[in-house]
mmCIF file of C-alpha atoms in Angstrom:
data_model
loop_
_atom_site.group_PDB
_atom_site.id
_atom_site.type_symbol
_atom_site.label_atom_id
_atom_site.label_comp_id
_atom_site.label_asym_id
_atom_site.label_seq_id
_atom_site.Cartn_x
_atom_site.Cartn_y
_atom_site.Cartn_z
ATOM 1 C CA UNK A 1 -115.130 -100.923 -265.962
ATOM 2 C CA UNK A 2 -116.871 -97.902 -265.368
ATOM 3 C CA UNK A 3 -118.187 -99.076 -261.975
ATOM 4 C CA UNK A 4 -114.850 -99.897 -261.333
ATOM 5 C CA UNK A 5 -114.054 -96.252 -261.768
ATOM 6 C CA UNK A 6 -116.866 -95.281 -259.756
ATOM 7 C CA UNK A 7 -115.481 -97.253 -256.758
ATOM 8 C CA UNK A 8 -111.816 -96.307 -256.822
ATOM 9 C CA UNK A 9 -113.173 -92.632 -257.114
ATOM 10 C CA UNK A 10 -115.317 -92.437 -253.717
ATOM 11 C CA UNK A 11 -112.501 -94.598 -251.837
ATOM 12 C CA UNK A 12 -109.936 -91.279 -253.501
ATOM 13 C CA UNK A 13 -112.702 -89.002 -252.079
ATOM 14 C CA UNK A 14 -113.185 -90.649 -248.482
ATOM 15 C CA UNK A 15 -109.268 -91.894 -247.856
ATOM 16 C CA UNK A 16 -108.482 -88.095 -249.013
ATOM 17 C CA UNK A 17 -111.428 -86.680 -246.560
ATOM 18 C CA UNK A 18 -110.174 -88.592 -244.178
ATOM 19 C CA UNK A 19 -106.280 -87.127 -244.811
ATOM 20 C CA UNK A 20 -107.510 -83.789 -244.695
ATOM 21 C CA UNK A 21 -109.511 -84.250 -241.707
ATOM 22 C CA UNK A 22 -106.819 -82.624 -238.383
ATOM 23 C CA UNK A 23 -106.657 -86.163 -236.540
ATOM 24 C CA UNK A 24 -109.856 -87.946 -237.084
ATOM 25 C CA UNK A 25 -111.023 -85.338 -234.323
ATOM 26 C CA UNK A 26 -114.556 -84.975 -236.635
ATOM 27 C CA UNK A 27 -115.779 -87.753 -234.464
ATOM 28 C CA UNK A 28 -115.165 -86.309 -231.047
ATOM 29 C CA UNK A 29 -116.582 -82.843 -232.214
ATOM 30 C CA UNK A 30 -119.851 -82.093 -229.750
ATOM 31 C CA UNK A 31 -123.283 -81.838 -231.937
ATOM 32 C CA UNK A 32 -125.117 -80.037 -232.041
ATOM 33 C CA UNK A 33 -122.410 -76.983 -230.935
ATOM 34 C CA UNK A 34 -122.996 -75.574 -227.611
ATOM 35 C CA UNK A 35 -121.168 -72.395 -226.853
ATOM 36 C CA UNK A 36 -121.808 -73.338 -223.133
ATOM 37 C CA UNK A 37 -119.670 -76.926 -223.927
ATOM 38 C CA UNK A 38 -116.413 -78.013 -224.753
ATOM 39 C CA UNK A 39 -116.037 -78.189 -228.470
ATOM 40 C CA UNK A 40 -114.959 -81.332 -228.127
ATOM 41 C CA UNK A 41 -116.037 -84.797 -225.802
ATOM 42 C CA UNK A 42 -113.177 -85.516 -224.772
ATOM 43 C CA UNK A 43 -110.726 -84.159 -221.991
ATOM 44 C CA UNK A 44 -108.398 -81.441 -222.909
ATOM 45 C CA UNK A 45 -104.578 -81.800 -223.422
ATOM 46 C CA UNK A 46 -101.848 -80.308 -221.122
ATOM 47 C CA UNK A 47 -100.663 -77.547 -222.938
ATOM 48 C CA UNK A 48 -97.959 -77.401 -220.709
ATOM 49 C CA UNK A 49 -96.369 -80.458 -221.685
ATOM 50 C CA UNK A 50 -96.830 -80.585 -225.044
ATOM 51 C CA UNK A 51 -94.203 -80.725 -227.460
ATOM 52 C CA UNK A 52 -94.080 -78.480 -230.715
ATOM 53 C CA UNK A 53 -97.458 -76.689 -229.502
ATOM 54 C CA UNK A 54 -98.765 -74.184 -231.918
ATOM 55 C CA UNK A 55 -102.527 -72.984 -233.475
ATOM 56 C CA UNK A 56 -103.975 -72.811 -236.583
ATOM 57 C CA UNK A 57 -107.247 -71.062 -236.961
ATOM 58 C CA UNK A 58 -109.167 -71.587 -240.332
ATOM 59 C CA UNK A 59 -111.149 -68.206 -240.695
ATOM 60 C CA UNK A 60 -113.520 -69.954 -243.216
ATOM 61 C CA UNK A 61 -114.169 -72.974 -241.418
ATOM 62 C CA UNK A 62 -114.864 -71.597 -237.924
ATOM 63 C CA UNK A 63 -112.403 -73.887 -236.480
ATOM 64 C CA UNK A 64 -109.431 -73.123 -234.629
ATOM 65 C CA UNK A 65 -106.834 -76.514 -234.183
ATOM 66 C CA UNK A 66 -104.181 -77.176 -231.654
ATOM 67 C CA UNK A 67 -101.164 -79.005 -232.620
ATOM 68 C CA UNK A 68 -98.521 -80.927 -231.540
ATOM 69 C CA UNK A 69 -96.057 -80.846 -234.248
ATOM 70 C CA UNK A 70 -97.829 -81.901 -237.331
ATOM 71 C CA UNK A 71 -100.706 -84.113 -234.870
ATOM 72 C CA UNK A 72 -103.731 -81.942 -234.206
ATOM 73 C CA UNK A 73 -104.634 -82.623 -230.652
ATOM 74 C CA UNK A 74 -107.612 -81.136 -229.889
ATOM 75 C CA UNK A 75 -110.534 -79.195 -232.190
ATOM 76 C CA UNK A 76 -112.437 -76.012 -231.571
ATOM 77 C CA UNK A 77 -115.414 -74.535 -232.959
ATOM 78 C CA UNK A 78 -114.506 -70.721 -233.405
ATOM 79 C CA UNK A 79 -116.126 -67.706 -234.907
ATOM 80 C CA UNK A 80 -113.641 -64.931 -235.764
ATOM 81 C CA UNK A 81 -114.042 -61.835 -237.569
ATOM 82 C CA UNK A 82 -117.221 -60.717 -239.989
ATOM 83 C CA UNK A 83 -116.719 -60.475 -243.556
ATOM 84 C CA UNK A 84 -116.338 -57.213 -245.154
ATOM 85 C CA UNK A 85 -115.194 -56.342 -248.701
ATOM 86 C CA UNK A 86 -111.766 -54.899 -249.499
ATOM 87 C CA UNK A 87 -112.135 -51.836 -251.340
ATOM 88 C CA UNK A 88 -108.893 -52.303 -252.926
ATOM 89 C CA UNK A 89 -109.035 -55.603 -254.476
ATOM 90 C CA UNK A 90 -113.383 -56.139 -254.035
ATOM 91 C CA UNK A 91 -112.909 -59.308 -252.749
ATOM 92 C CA UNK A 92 -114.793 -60.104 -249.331
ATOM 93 C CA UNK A 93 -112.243 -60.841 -246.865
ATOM 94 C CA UNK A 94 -112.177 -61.597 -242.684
ATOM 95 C CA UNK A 95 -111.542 -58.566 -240.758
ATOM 96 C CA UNK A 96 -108.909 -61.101 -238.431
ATOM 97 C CA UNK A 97 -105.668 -60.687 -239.698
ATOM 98 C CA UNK A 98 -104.766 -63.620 -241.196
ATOM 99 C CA UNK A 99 -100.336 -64.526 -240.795
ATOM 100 C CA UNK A 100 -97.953 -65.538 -238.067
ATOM 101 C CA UNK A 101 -98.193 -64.398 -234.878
ATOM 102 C CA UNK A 102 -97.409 -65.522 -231.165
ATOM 103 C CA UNK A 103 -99.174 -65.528 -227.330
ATOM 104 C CA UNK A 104 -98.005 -62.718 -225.837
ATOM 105 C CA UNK A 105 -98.825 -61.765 -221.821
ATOM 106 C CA UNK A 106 -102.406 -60.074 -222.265
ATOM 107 C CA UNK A 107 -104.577 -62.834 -220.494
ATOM 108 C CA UNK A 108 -107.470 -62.223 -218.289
ATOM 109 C CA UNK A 109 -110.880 -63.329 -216.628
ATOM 110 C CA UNK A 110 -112.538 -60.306 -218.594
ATOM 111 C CA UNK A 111 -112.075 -57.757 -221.361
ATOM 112 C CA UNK A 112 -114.339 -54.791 -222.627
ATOM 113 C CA UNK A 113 -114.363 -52.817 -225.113
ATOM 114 C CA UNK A 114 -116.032 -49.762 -225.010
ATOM 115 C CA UNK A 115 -116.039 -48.503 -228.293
ATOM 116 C CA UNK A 116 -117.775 -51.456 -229.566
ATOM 117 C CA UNK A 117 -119.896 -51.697 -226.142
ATOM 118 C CA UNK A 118 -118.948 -55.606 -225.956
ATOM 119 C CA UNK A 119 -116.988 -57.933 -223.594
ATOM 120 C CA UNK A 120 -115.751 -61.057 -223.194
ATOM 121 C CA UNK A 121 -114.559 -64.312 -221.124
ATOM 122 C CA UNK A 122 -111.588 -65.616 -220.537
ATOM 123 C CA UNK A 123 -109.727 -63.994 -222.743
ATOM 124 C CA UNK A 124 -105.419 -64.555 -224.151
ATOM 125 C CA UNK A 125 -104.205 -62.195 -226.575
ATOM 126 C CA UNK A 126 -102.212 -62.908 -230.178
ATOM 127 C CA UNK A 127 -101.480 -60.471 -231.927
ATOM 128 C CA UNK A 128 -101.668 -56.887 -230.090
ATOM 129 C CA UNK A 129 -105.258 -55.760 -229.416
ATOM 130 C CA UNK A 130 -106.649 -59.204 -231.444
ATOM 131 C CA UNK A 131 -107.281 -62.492 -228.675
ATOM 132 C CA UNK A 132 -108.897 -65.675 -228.439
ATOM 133 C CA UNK A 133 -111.708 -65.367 -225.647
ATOM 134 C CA UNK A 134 -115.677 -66.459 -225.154
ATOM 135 C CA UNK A 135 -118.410 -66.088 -227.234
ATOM 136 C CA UNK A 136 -119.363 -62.233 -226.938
ATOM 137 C CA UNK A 137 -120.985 -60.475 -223.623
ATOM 138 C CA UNK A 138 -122.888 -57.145 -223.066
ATOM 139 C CA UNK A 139 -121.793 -54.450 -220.657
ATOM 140 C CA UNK A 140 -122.935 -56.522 -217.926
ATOM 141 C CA UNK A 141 -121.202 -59.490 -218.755
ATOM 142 C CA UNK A 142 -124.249 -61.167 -220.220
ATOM 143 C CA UNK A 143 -123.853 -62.971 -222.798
ATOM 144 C CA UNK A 144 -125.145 -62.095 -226.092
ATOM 145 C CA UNK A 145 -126.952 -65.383 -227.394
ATOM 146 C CA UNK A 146 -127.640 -64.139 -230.683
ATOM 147 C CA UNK A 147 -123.899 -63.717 -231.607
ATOM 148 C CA UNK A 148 -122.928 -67.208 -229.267
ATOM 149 C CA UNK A 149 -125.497 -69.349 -231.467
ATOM 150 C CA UNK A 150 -123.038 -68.695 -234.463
ATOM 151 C CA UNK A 151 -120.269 -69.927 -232.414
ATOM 152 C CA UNK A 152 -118.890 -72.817 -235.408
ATOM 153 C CA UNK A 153 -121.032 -71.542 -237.953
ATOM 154 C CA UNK A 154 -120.209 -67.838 -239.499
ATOM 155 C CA UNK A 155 -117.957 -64.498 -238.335
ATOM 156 C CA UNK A 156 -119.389 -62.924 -235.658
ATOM 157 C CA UNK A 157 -116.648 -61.301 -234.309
ATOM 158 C CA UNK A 158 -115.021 -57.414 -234.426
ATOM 159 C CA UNK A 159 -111.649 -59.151 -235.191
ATOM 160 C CA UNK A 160 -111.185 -61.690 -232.688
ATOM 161 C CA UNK A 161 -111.574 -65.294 -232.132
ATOM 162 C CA UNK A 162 -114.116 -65.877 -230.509
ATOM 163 C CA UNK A 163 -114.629 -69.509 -228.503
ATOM 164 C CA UNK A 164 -117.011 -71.754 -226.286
ATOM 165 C CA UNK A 165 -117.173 -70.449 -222.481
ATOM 166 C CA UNK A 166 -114.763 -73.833 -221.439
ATOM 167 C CA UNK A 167 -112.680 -73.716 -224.112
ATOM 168 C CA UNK A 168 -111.696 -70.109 -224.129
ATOM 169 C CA UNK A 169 -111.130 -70.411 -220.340
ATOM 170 C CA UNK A 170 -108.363 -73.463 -220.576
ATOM 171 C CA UNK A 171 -106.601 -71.895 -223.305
ATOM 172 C CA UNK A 172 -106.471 -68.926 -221.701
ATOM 173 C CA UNK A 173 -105.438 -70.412 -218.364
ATOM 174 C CA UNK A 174 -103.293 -72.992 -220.154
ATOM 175 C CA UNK A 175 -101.670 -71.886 -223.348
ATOM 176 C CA UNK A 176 -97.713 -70.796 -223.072
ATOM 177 C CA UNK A 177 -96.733 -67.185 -223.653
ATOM 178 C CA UNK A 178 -94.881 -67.315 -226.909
ATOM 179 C CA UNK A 179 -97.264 -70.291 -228.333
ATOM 180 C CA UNK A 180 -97.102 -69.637 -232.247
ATOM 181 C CA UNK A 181 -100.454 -69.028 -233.343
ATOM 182 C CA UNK A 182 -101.565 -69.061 -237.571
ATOM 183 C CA UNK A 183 -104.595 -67.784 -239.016
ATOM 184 C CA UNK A 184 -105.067 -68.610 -242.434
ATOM 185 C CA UNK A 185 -108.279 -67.915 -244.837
#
């Protein structure tokens, strides 16, 4: 009986991994992540004719998602903003605002910041001054390898959502204006 148990458990644990999972799209992720590569290995969808489109970014899991209605169509790896502790409640929390928000007109081949003395790629903005766009680049629109290396893997970010070279560039040269975008812990 116990191995019984034992069984029925790990099917729970893979059938519910597998539920949980956006659309299977674990086995078209690219491995090892290449900030120079599509996140995924297969061809992008046509944001312009697809139905229900929105985006989900998962702050924690370096992943940003792009739906059609409740289907996930397509998987990116995505670094967003570094972790920093609130000094209200002393919990450590993403410096990307996490809520509801939409694409609004801000879109562009390149963006700098001089403040922070860093640019980016291919860039589509979300939520005022806060965008999806490449990895990170320096003044002279190098990019900064250090920071694109934890592309998928930690924050890296001032705030925004950062993406592979390809993949910022088609969703910032495909996504509607008005595309609802949520970023959630």
């Amino acid at each position: 009986m116990d191995k019984l148990i034992k069984v029925v458990t790990v099917m729970l644990i893979i059938v519910g991994s597998l539920i949980l999972t956006p659309a299977g799209h674990a086995s078209h992720m690219r491995t090892p992540i290449d900030w120079q590569q599509s996140s995924e290995t297969i061809a992008y969808p046509d944001l312009q004719k697809t139905p229900n489109l929105w985006i989900k970014v998962r702050l924690k899991h370096n992943r940003t998602y792009v739906y059609s209605g409740q289907k996930c169509i397509y998987t990116m790896y995505s670094s967003a903003g570094k972790l920093q502790k609130d000094p209200t409640s002393h919990t450590t929390k993403s410096v990307t605002p996490t809520g509801t928000y939409t694409i609004h007109g801000a879109r562009g081949d390149w963006v700098y910041n001089p403040n922070l003395k860093l640019g980016a790629n291919y860039y589509v903005a979300w939520n005022g001054n806060y965008l999806f766009h490449t990895v990170v680049t320096d003044p002279n629109h190098h990019y900064i390898k250090g920071e694109a290396q934890k592309l998928g893997k930690k924050p890296s970010s001032p705030g925004c959502v950062c993406l592979s070279v390809p993949d910022a560039k088609w969703l910032a040269g495909s996504v509607p204006e008005g595309t609802k975008v949520v970023v959630t812990n």
